[in-house]
mmCIF file of C-alpha atoms and ligand atoms in Angstrom:
data_model
loop_
_atom_site.group_PDB
_atom_site.id
_atom_site.type_symbol
_atom_site.label_atom_id
_atom_site.label_comp_id
_atom_site.label_asym_id
_atom_site.label_seq_id
_atom_site.Cartn_x
_atom_site.Cartn_y
_atom_site.Cartn_z
ATOM 1 C CA MET L 1 -58.774 -4.187 -3.379
ATOM 2 C CA SER L 2 -55.345 -2.839 -2.884
ATOM 3 C CA ASP L 3 -54.689 1.250 -3.446
ATOM 4 C CA ALA L 4 -52.123 0.170 -6.422
ATOM 5 C CA ILE L 5 -55.144 -0.979 -8.363
ATOM 6 C CA TYR L 6 -57.759 1.554 -7.262
ATOM 7 C CA ILE L 7 -55.224 4.034 -8.547
ATOM 8 C CA ARG L 8 -54.429 2.575 -11.832
ATOM 9 C CA ARG L 9 -58.364 2.020 -12.347
ATOM 10 C CA LEU L 10 -58.911 5.697 -11.931
ATOM 11 C CA LYS L 11 -56.166 6.369 -14.499
ATOM 12 C CA TYR L 12 -56.242 3.971 -17.340
ATOM 13 C CA GLY L 13 -59.523 2.038 -17.471
ATOM 14 C CA ASP L 14 -60.091 -1.240 -16.254
ATOM 15 C CA THR L 15 -57.484 -2.845 -18.365
ATOM 16 C CA MET L 16 -54.340 -2.328 -20.282
ATOM 17 C CA ASN L 17 -52.872 -4.830 -23.166
ATOM 18 C CA ILE L 18 -49.408 -4.158 -24.186
ATOM 19 C CA ILE L 19 -46.808 -5.579 -26.704
ATOM 20 C CA PHE L 20 -43.483 -4.793 -26.134
ATOM 21 C CA PHE L 21 -41.561 -4.973 -29.403
ATOM 22 C CA GLY L 22 -37.925 -4.649 -30.339
ATOM 23 C CA PRO L 23 -34.973 -6.275 -31.309
ATOM 24 C CA PRO L 24 -33.285 -8.720 -29.325
ATOM 25 C CA GLY L 25 -31.079 -7.529 -26.669
ATOM 26 C CA ALA L 26 -33.215 -4.350 -26.473
ATOM 27 C CA GLY L 27 -34.088 -5.267 -23.037
ATOM 28 C CA LYS L 28 -37.948 -6.045 -23.675
ATOM 29 C CA GLY L 29 -37.744 -8.326 -20.520
ATOM 30 C CA THR L 30 -36.465 -6.429 -18.092
ATOM 31 C CA GLN L 31 -38.836 -3.211 -19.177
ATOM 32 C CA ALA L 32 -41.936 -5.914 -19.186
ATOM 33 C CA ASP L 33 -41.244 -7.223 -15.755
ATOM 34 C CA LEU L 34 -41.259 -3.626 -14.240
ATOM 35 C CA VAL L 35 -44.316 -2.274 -15.952
ATOM 36 C CA SER L 36 -45.773 -5.994 -15.196
ATOM 37 C CA LYS L 37 -45.200 -5.373 -11.495
ATOM 38 C CA LYS L 38 -46.357 -1.603 -11.055
ATOM 39 C CA LEU L 39 -49.542 -2.243 -13.210
ATOM 40 C CA GLU L 40 -50.083 -5.892 -11.530
ATOM 41 C CA ILE L 41 -51.051 -7.433 -14.913
ATOM 42 C CA PRO L 42 -48.706 -10.703 -15.843
ATOM 43 C CA THR L 43 -45.805 -10.694 -18.548
ATOM 44 C CA ILE L 44 -46.330 -13.272 -21.058
ATOM 45 C CA SER L 45 -42.708 -14.225 -22.941
ATOM 46 C CA THR L 46 -42.785 -16.763 -25.754
ATOM 47 C CA GLY L 47 -39.302 -17.195 -25.374
ATOM 48 C CA ALA L 48 -39.638 -17.990 -21.622
ATOM 49 C CA ILE L 49 -42.292 -20.169 -22.355
ATOM 50 C CA ILE L 50 -40.277 -21.908 -25.088
ATOM 51 C CA ARG L 51 -37.247 -21.936 -22.573
ATOM 52 C CA ASN L 52 -38.915 -23.284 -20.025
ATOM 53 C CA ALA L 53 -40.433 -26.356 -22.028
ATOM 54 C CA LEU L 54 -37.191 -27.074 -23.424
ATOM 55 C CA LYS L 55 -36.140 -27.488 -19.605
ATOM 56 C CA ASN L 56 -38.739 -29.747 -19.070
ATOM 57 C CA ARG L 57 -38.281 -31.739 -22.261
ATOM 58 C CA THR L 58 -41.881 -31.328 -23.247
ATOM 59 C CA LYS L 59 -42.467 -32.430 -27.086
ATOM 60 C CA MET L 60 -42.840 -28.780 -27.845
ATOM 61 C CA GLY L 61 -39.768 -28.063 -25.921
ATOM 62 C CA LEU L 62 -37.595 -30.539 -27.706
ATOM 63 C CA GLU L 63 -39.447 -29.584 -31.335
ATOM 64 C CA ALA L 64 -38.633 -26.237 -30.382
ATOM 65 C CA LYS L 65 -35.094 -26.889 -29.754
ATOM 66 C CA LYS L 66 -34.323 -27.223 -33.586
ATOM 67 C CA TYR L 67 -35.062 -23.724 -34.216
ATOM 68 C CA THR L 68 -33.848 -21.724 -31.421
ATOM 69 C CA GLU L 69 -30.746 -22.987 -31.180
ATOM 70 C CA SER L 70 -29.726 -21.495 -34.505
ATOM 71 C CA GLY L 71 -31.517 -18.114 -33.935
ATOM 72 C CA ALA L 72 -34.438 -19.390 -36.000
ATOM 73 C CA LEU L 73 -37.997 -18.850 -35.161
ATOM 74 C CA VAL L 74 -39.912 -21.330 -34.066
ATOM 75 C CA PRO L 75 -42.954 -21.864 -36.217
ATOM 76 C CA ASP L 76 -46.155 -19.567 -36.244
ATOM 77 C CA ASP L 77 -48.445 -22.459 -35.259
ATOM 78 C CA ILE L 78 -46.453 -23.813 -32.415
ATOM 79 C CA VAL L 79 -46.178 -19.973 -30.908
ATOM 80 C CA ILE L 80 -49.588 -18.823 -31.755
ATOM 81 C CA GLY L 81 -50.995 -21.899 -30.049
ATOM 82 C CA ILE L 82 -48.994 -20.968 -26.864
ATOM 83 C CA ILE L 83 -49.902 -17.494 -26.842
ATOM 84 C CA GLU L 84 -54.135 -18.254 -27.546
ATOM 85 C CA GLU L 85 -53.578 -20.793 -24.319
ATOM 86 C CA ARG L 86 -52.110 -18.517 -21.987
ATOM 87 C CA LEU L 87 -54.456 -15.381 -23.084
ATOM 88 C CA SER L 88 -57.385 -17.759 -21.566
ATOM 89 C CA ASP L 89 -55.901 -17.728 -18.085
ATOM 90 C CA SER L 90 -58.035 -15.708 -16.081
ATOM 91 C CA ASP L 91 -55.044 -13.385 -14.734
ATOM 92 C CA CYS L 92 -55.039 -12.012 -18.176
ATOM 93 C CA LYS L 93 -58.578 -10.333 -17.820
ATOM 94 C CA ASN L 94 -57.101 -7.505 -16.360
ATOM 95 C CA GLY L 95 -54.542 -6.996 -19.135
ATOM 96 C CA PHE L 96 -51.304 -8.341 -19.909
ATOM 97 C CA ILE L 97 -47.824 -7.610 -21.564
ATOM 98 C CA LEU L 98 -46.625 -9.695 -24.259
ATOM 99 C CA ASP L 99 -42.912 -9.733 -24.509
ATOM 100 C CA GLY L 100 -41.749 -11.651 -27.806
ATOM 101 C CA PHE L 101 -44.879 -12.235 -29.232
ATOM 102 C CA PRO L 102 -45.605 -11.351 -32.364
ATOM 103 C CA ARG L 103 -42.685 -11.746 -33.930
ATOM 104 C CA THR L 104 -44.045 -12.167 -37.448
ATOM 105 C CA VAL L 105 -47.066 -10.570 -39.581
ATOM 106 C CA PRO L 106 -48.933 -13.758 -39.839
ATOM 107 C CA GLN L 107 -48.471 -13.977 -35.768
ATOM 108 C CA ALA L 108 -49.966 -10.616 -35.293
ATOM 109 C CA GLU L 109 -52.526 -11.247 -37.581
ATOM 110 C CA ALA L 110 -53.505 -14.545 -35.684
ATOM 111 C CA LEU L 111 -53.621 -12.553 -32.495
ATOM 112 C CA GLU L 112 -56.574 -10.231 -34.321
ATOM 113 C CA ARG L 113 -58.257 -13.441 -35.022
ATOM 114 C CA MET L 114 -58.436 -14.629 -32.165
ATOM 115 C CA GLY L 115 -60.355 -11.122 -31.178
ATOM 116 C CA ILE L 116 -57.784 -9.885 -28.877
ATOM 117 C CA ARG L 117 -57.460 -6.237 -28.034
ATOM 118 C CA ILE L 118 -54.246 -4.410 -27.880
ATOM 119 C CA ASP L 119 -53.990 -1.127 -26.530
ATOM 120 C CA VAL L 120 -50.283 0.231 -27.194
ATOM 121 C CA VAL L 121 -47.218 -1.697 -28.778
ATOM 122 C CA LEU L 122 -44.076 -0.261 -27.301
ATOM 123 C CA SER L 123 -41.022 -0.295 -29.538
ATOM 124 C CA ILE L 124 -37.650 -0.151 -27.989
ATOM 125 C CA GLU L 125 -34.984 0.735 -30.260
ATOM 126 C CA LEU L 126 -31.507 0.013 -30.439
ATOM 127 C CA SER L 127 -28.675 -0.142 -33.103
ATOM 128 C CA ASP L 128 -27.443 -3.595 -34.339
ATOM 129 C CA GLU L 129 -23.573 -2.829 -32.811
ATOM 130 C CA VAL L 130 -24.878 -2.160 -29.342
ATOM 131 C CA ILE L 131 -27.152 -5.300 -29.395
ATOM 132 C CA VAL L 132 -24.264 -7.234 -30.378
ATOM 133 C CA GLU L 133 -22.395 -5.645 -27.318
ATOM 134 C CA ARG L 134 -25.256 -6.162 -24.960
ATOM 135 C CA MET L 135 -25.577 -9.800 -25.698
ATOM 136 C CA SER L 136 -22.217 -11.015 -25.259
ATOM 137 C CA GLY L 137 -22.762 -9.577 -21.645
ATOM 138 C CA ARG L 138 -25.808 -11.147 -20.824
ATOM 139 C CA ARG L 139 -26.250 -13.589 -17.849
ATOM 140 C CA VAL L 140 -29.686 -15.480 -17.249
ATOM 141 C CA CYS L 141 -31.112 -17.622 -14.147
ATOM 142 C CA PRO L 142 -31.532 -21.100 -15.292
ATOM 143 C CA SER L 143 -33.719 -21.540 -12.226
ATOM 144 C CA CYS L 144 -36.514 -18.266 -12.124
ATOM 145 C CA ALA L 145 -35.206 -16.869 -15.646
ATOM 146 C CA ALA L 146 -34.190 -13.506 -14.311
ATOM 147 C CA SER L 147 -31.848 -11.501 -16.560
ATOM 148 C CA TYR L 148 -28.778 -10.053 -15.584
ATOM 149 C CA HIS L 149 -25.718 -8.035 -17.760
ATOM 150 C CA ILE L 150 -22.243 -7.904 -16.402
ATOM 151 C CA LYS L 151 -21.796 -4.518 -17.091
ATOM 152 C CA TYR L 152 -25.309 -2.504 -16.976
ATOM 153 C CA ASN L 153 -27.224 -4.839 -14.958
ATOM 154 C CA PRO L 154 -24.732 -6.621 -12.741
ATOM 155 C CA PRO L 155 -26.216 -9.287 -9.776
ATOM 156 C CA THR L 156 -24.904 -8.395 -6.435
ATOM 157 C CA ASP L 157 -22.324 -10.781 -5.875
ATOM 158 C CA GLY L 158 -21.134 -11.380 -9.737
ATOM 159 C CA LYS L 159 -22.074 -14.818 -10.410
ATOM 160 C CA LYS L 160 -25.453 -15.553 -8.468
ATOM 161 C CA CYS L 161 -29.324 -14.662 -9.192
ATOM 162 C CA ASP L 162 -30.024 -12.245 -6.744
ATOM 163 C CA LYS L 163 -33.798 -13.276 -6.681
ATOM 164 C CA CYS L 164 -33.341 -17.198 -6.164
ATOM 165 C CA GLY L 165 -29.613 -17.634 -5.685
ATOM 166 C CA ALA L 166 -28.772 -19.925 -8.354
ATOM 167 C CA GLU L 167 -25.813 -19.782 -10.601
ATOM 168 C CA LEU L 168 -26.633 -17.873 -13.648
ATOM 169 C CA THR L 169 -25.525 -18.832 -17.163
ATOM 170 C CA ILE L 170 -25.111 -17.849 -20.651
ATOM 171 C CA ARG L 171 -27.996 -18.463 -23.157
ATOM 172 C CA LYS L 172 -26.927 -20.734 -25.944
ATOM 173 C CA ASP L 173 -28.419 -18.401 -28.273
ATOM 174 C CA ASP L 174 -26.500 -15.053 -27.318
ATOM 175 C CA ASP L 175 -23.244 -16.827 -29.285
ATOM 176 C CA PRO L 176 -22.102 -14.028 -31.456
ATOM 177 C CA ALA L 177 -22.769 -16.193 -34.773
ATOM 178 C CA VAL L 178 -26.286 -17.093 -33.372
ATOM 179 C CA VAL L 179 -26.792 -13.383 -32.419
ATOM 180 C CA LYS L 180 -26.237 -12.199 -35.768
ATOM 181 C CA SER L 181 -28.826 -14.758 -37.223
ATOM 182 C CA ARG L 182 -31.203 -13.894 -34.870
ATOM 183 C CA LEU L 183 -30.579 -9.756 -35.988
ATOM 184 C CA ASP L 184 -31.137 -10.830 -39.878
ATOM 185 C CA VAL L 185 -34.252 -12.721 -38.507
ATOM 186 C CA TYR L 186 -35.528 -9.419 -36.778
ATOM 187 C CA HIS L 187 -34.841 -7.081 -39.680
ATOM 188 C CA ASN L 188 -36.366 -9.601 -42.174
ATOM 189 C CA GLU L 189 -39.660 -10.854 -40.184
ATOM 190 C CA THR L 190 -40.156 -9.156 -37.220
ATOM 191 C CA GLU L 191 -39.505 -5.165 -38.064
ATOM 192 C CA PRO L 192 -42.294 -5.179 -40.779
ATOM 193 C CA LEU L 193 -44.410 -5.268 -37.696
ATOM 194 C CA GLU L 194 -43.691 -1.647 -36.702
ATOM 195 C CA ASP L 195 -45.029 -0.333 -39.680
ATOM 196 C CA TYR L 196 -48.325 -2.929 -39.250
ATOM 197 C CA TYR L 197 -48.773 -1.457 -35.336
ATOM 198 C CA ARG L 198 -48.217 2.314 -36.774
ATOM 199 C CA LYS L 199 -50.826 2.058 -39.517
ATOM 200 C CA LYS L 200 -53.116 1.296 -36.455
ATOM 201 C CA GLY L 201 -51.930 4.359 -34.768
ATOM 202 C CA ILE L 202 -51.229 2.326 -31.459
ATOM 203 C CA LEU L 203 -46.897 2.301 -31.643
ATOM 204 C CA LYS L 204 -44.920 4.289 -29.516
ATOM 205 C CA THR L 205 -41.234 4.187 -29.595
ATOM 206 C CA VAL L 206 -38.585 4.884 -27.174
ATOM 207 C CA GLN L 207 -34.854 4.625 -27.539
ATOM 208 C CA SER L 208 -32.793 1.911 -25.410
ATOM 209 C CA GLN L 209 -30.241 4.035 -22.932
ATOM 210 C CA ASP L 210 -27.469 2.243 -21.533
ATOM 211 C CA LYS L 211 -28.714 2.216 -17.883
ATOM 212 C CA VAL L 212 -31.997 0.346 -17.329
ATOM 213 C CA GLU L 213 -33.558 2.845 -15.378
ATOM 214 C CA ASP L 214 -33.256 5.350 -17.889
ATOM 215 C CA THR L 215 -35.075 2.980 -20.125
ATOM 216 C CA THR L 216 -37.333 2.799 -17.873
ATOM 217 C CA ALA L 217 -38.095 6.479 -17.072
ATOM 218 C CA LEU L 218 -38.813 6.543 -21.083
ATOM 219 C CA THR L 219 -40.835 3.729 -20.815
ATOM 220 C CA PHE L 220 -43.147 4.768 -17.968
ATOM 221 C CA ALA L 221 -43.451 8.171 -19.673
ATOM 222 C CA ALA L 222 -44.456 6.756 -23.189
ATOM 223 C CA LEU L 223 -47.115 4.336 -21.151
ATOM 224 C CA GLY L 224 -48.315 7.271 -19.367
ATOM 225 C CA ILE L 225 -47.295 5.787 -16.031
ATOM 226 C CA GLU L 226 -46.428 7.693 -13.178
ATOM 227 C CA VAL L 227 -42.899 6.950 -11.772
ATOM 228 C CA ALA L 228 -43.100 8.367 -8.309
ATOM 229 C CA VAL L 229 -44.577 6.202 -5.727
HETATM 230 P P1 ADP I 1 -35.086 -12.230 -27.432
HETATM 231 O O1 ADP I 1 -36.058 -11.130 -26.967
HETATM 232 O O2 ADP I 1 -33.655 -11.876 -26.698
HETATM 233 O O3 ADP I 1 -34.509 -12.304 -29.024
HETATM 234 P P2 ADP I 1 -36.771 -14.582 -26.743
HETATM 235 O O4 ADP I 1 -36.062 -14.901 -25.314
HETATM 236 O O5 ADP I 1 -37.874 -13.538 -26.730
HETATM 237 O O6 ADP I 1 -35.310 -13.612 -27.222
HETATM 238 O O7 ADP I 1 -36.627 -15.550 -27.616
HETATM 239 C C1 ADP I 1 -36.019 -16.613 -27.367
HETATM 240 C C2 ADP I 1 -36.084 -17.688 -28.929
HETATM 241 O O8 ADP I 1 -37.629 -18.154 -28.813
HETATM 242 C C3 ADP I 1 -35.939 -16.872 -30.308
HETATM 243 O O9 ADP I 1 -34.844 -16.443 -30.829
HETATM 244 C C4 ADP I 1 -37.050 -17.927 -31.263
HETATM 245 O O10 ADP I 1 -36.454 -18.608 -31.742
HETATM 246 C C5 ADP I 1 -38.046 -18.397 -30.153
HETATM 247 N N1 ADP I 1 -39.425 -17.638 -30.288
HETATM 248 C C6 ADP I 1 -39.421 -16.396 -29.135
HETATM 249 N N2 ADP I 1 -40.730 -16.235 -29.163
HETATM 250 C C7 ADP I 1 -40.771 -16.117 -30.672
HETATM 251 C C8 ADP I 1 -42.056 -16.153 -31.583
HETATM 252 N N3 ADP I 1 -43.181 -14.833 -31.026
HETATM 253 N N4 ADP I 1 -42.037 -16.703 -33.006
HETATM 254 C C9 ADP I 1 -41.060 -17.494 -33.216
HETATM 255 N N5 ADP I 1 -40.245 -17.730 -32.176
HETATM 256 C C10 ADP I 1 -40.149 -17.266 -30.982
HETATM 257 ZN ZN1 ZN I 2 -33.325 -16.673 -10.439
#
């Protein structure tokens, strides 16, 4: 067993099941990846799973495409199925981070019915204006799914992925008109979950900062993770 795991277990108990919550563009994925590395638990992103299915032209991917490209949510039964299957994998037994799920109250209820315990829901907050600005600058790696921003988190050479060298692309659903409809969907269907989890007493909020590392500091503090290495 590595030291890192030993220290974490002493501090946090055996597992930590976390939900990252917040509007599109708040930086959930970026923060989830950092926490994932620090705690050595997997991040499960329904958005990434769906994009991957689309890339591989699976039946689920082609079905989901109809919704994602217009900024709509993929039907609950599809994403609930994805999550149920993924959470049964053995790498989730020491904890996990959910990024982009649940996104509706029925999805949260389904998670409860599966008997999945959630320890903390971390909500990253951000205004609609800033979201629009951020999404217009977002670039993603089509190969390894790493995410960048031309202003806030640029790749070293400007155009290529730092992790795998692939040419970065703009996601179709980051188009301004699609962003607008994703925000509407967020306010109508996803935001009610904040109250759902607040009532359960497990909601923590942080304000998204301009610099990734500043948001990370707040995120780690909210989760009780020590930043010093
Ligand atoms: P972001 O966090 O930037 O909004 P994601 O990568 O999480 O985007 O998701 C991209 C798209 O995938 C969403 O706009 C939606 O169509 C679909 N999707 C992802 N997760 C869910 C979910 N839990 N329920 C329904 N649709 C989802
Ligand atoms: Zn890459």
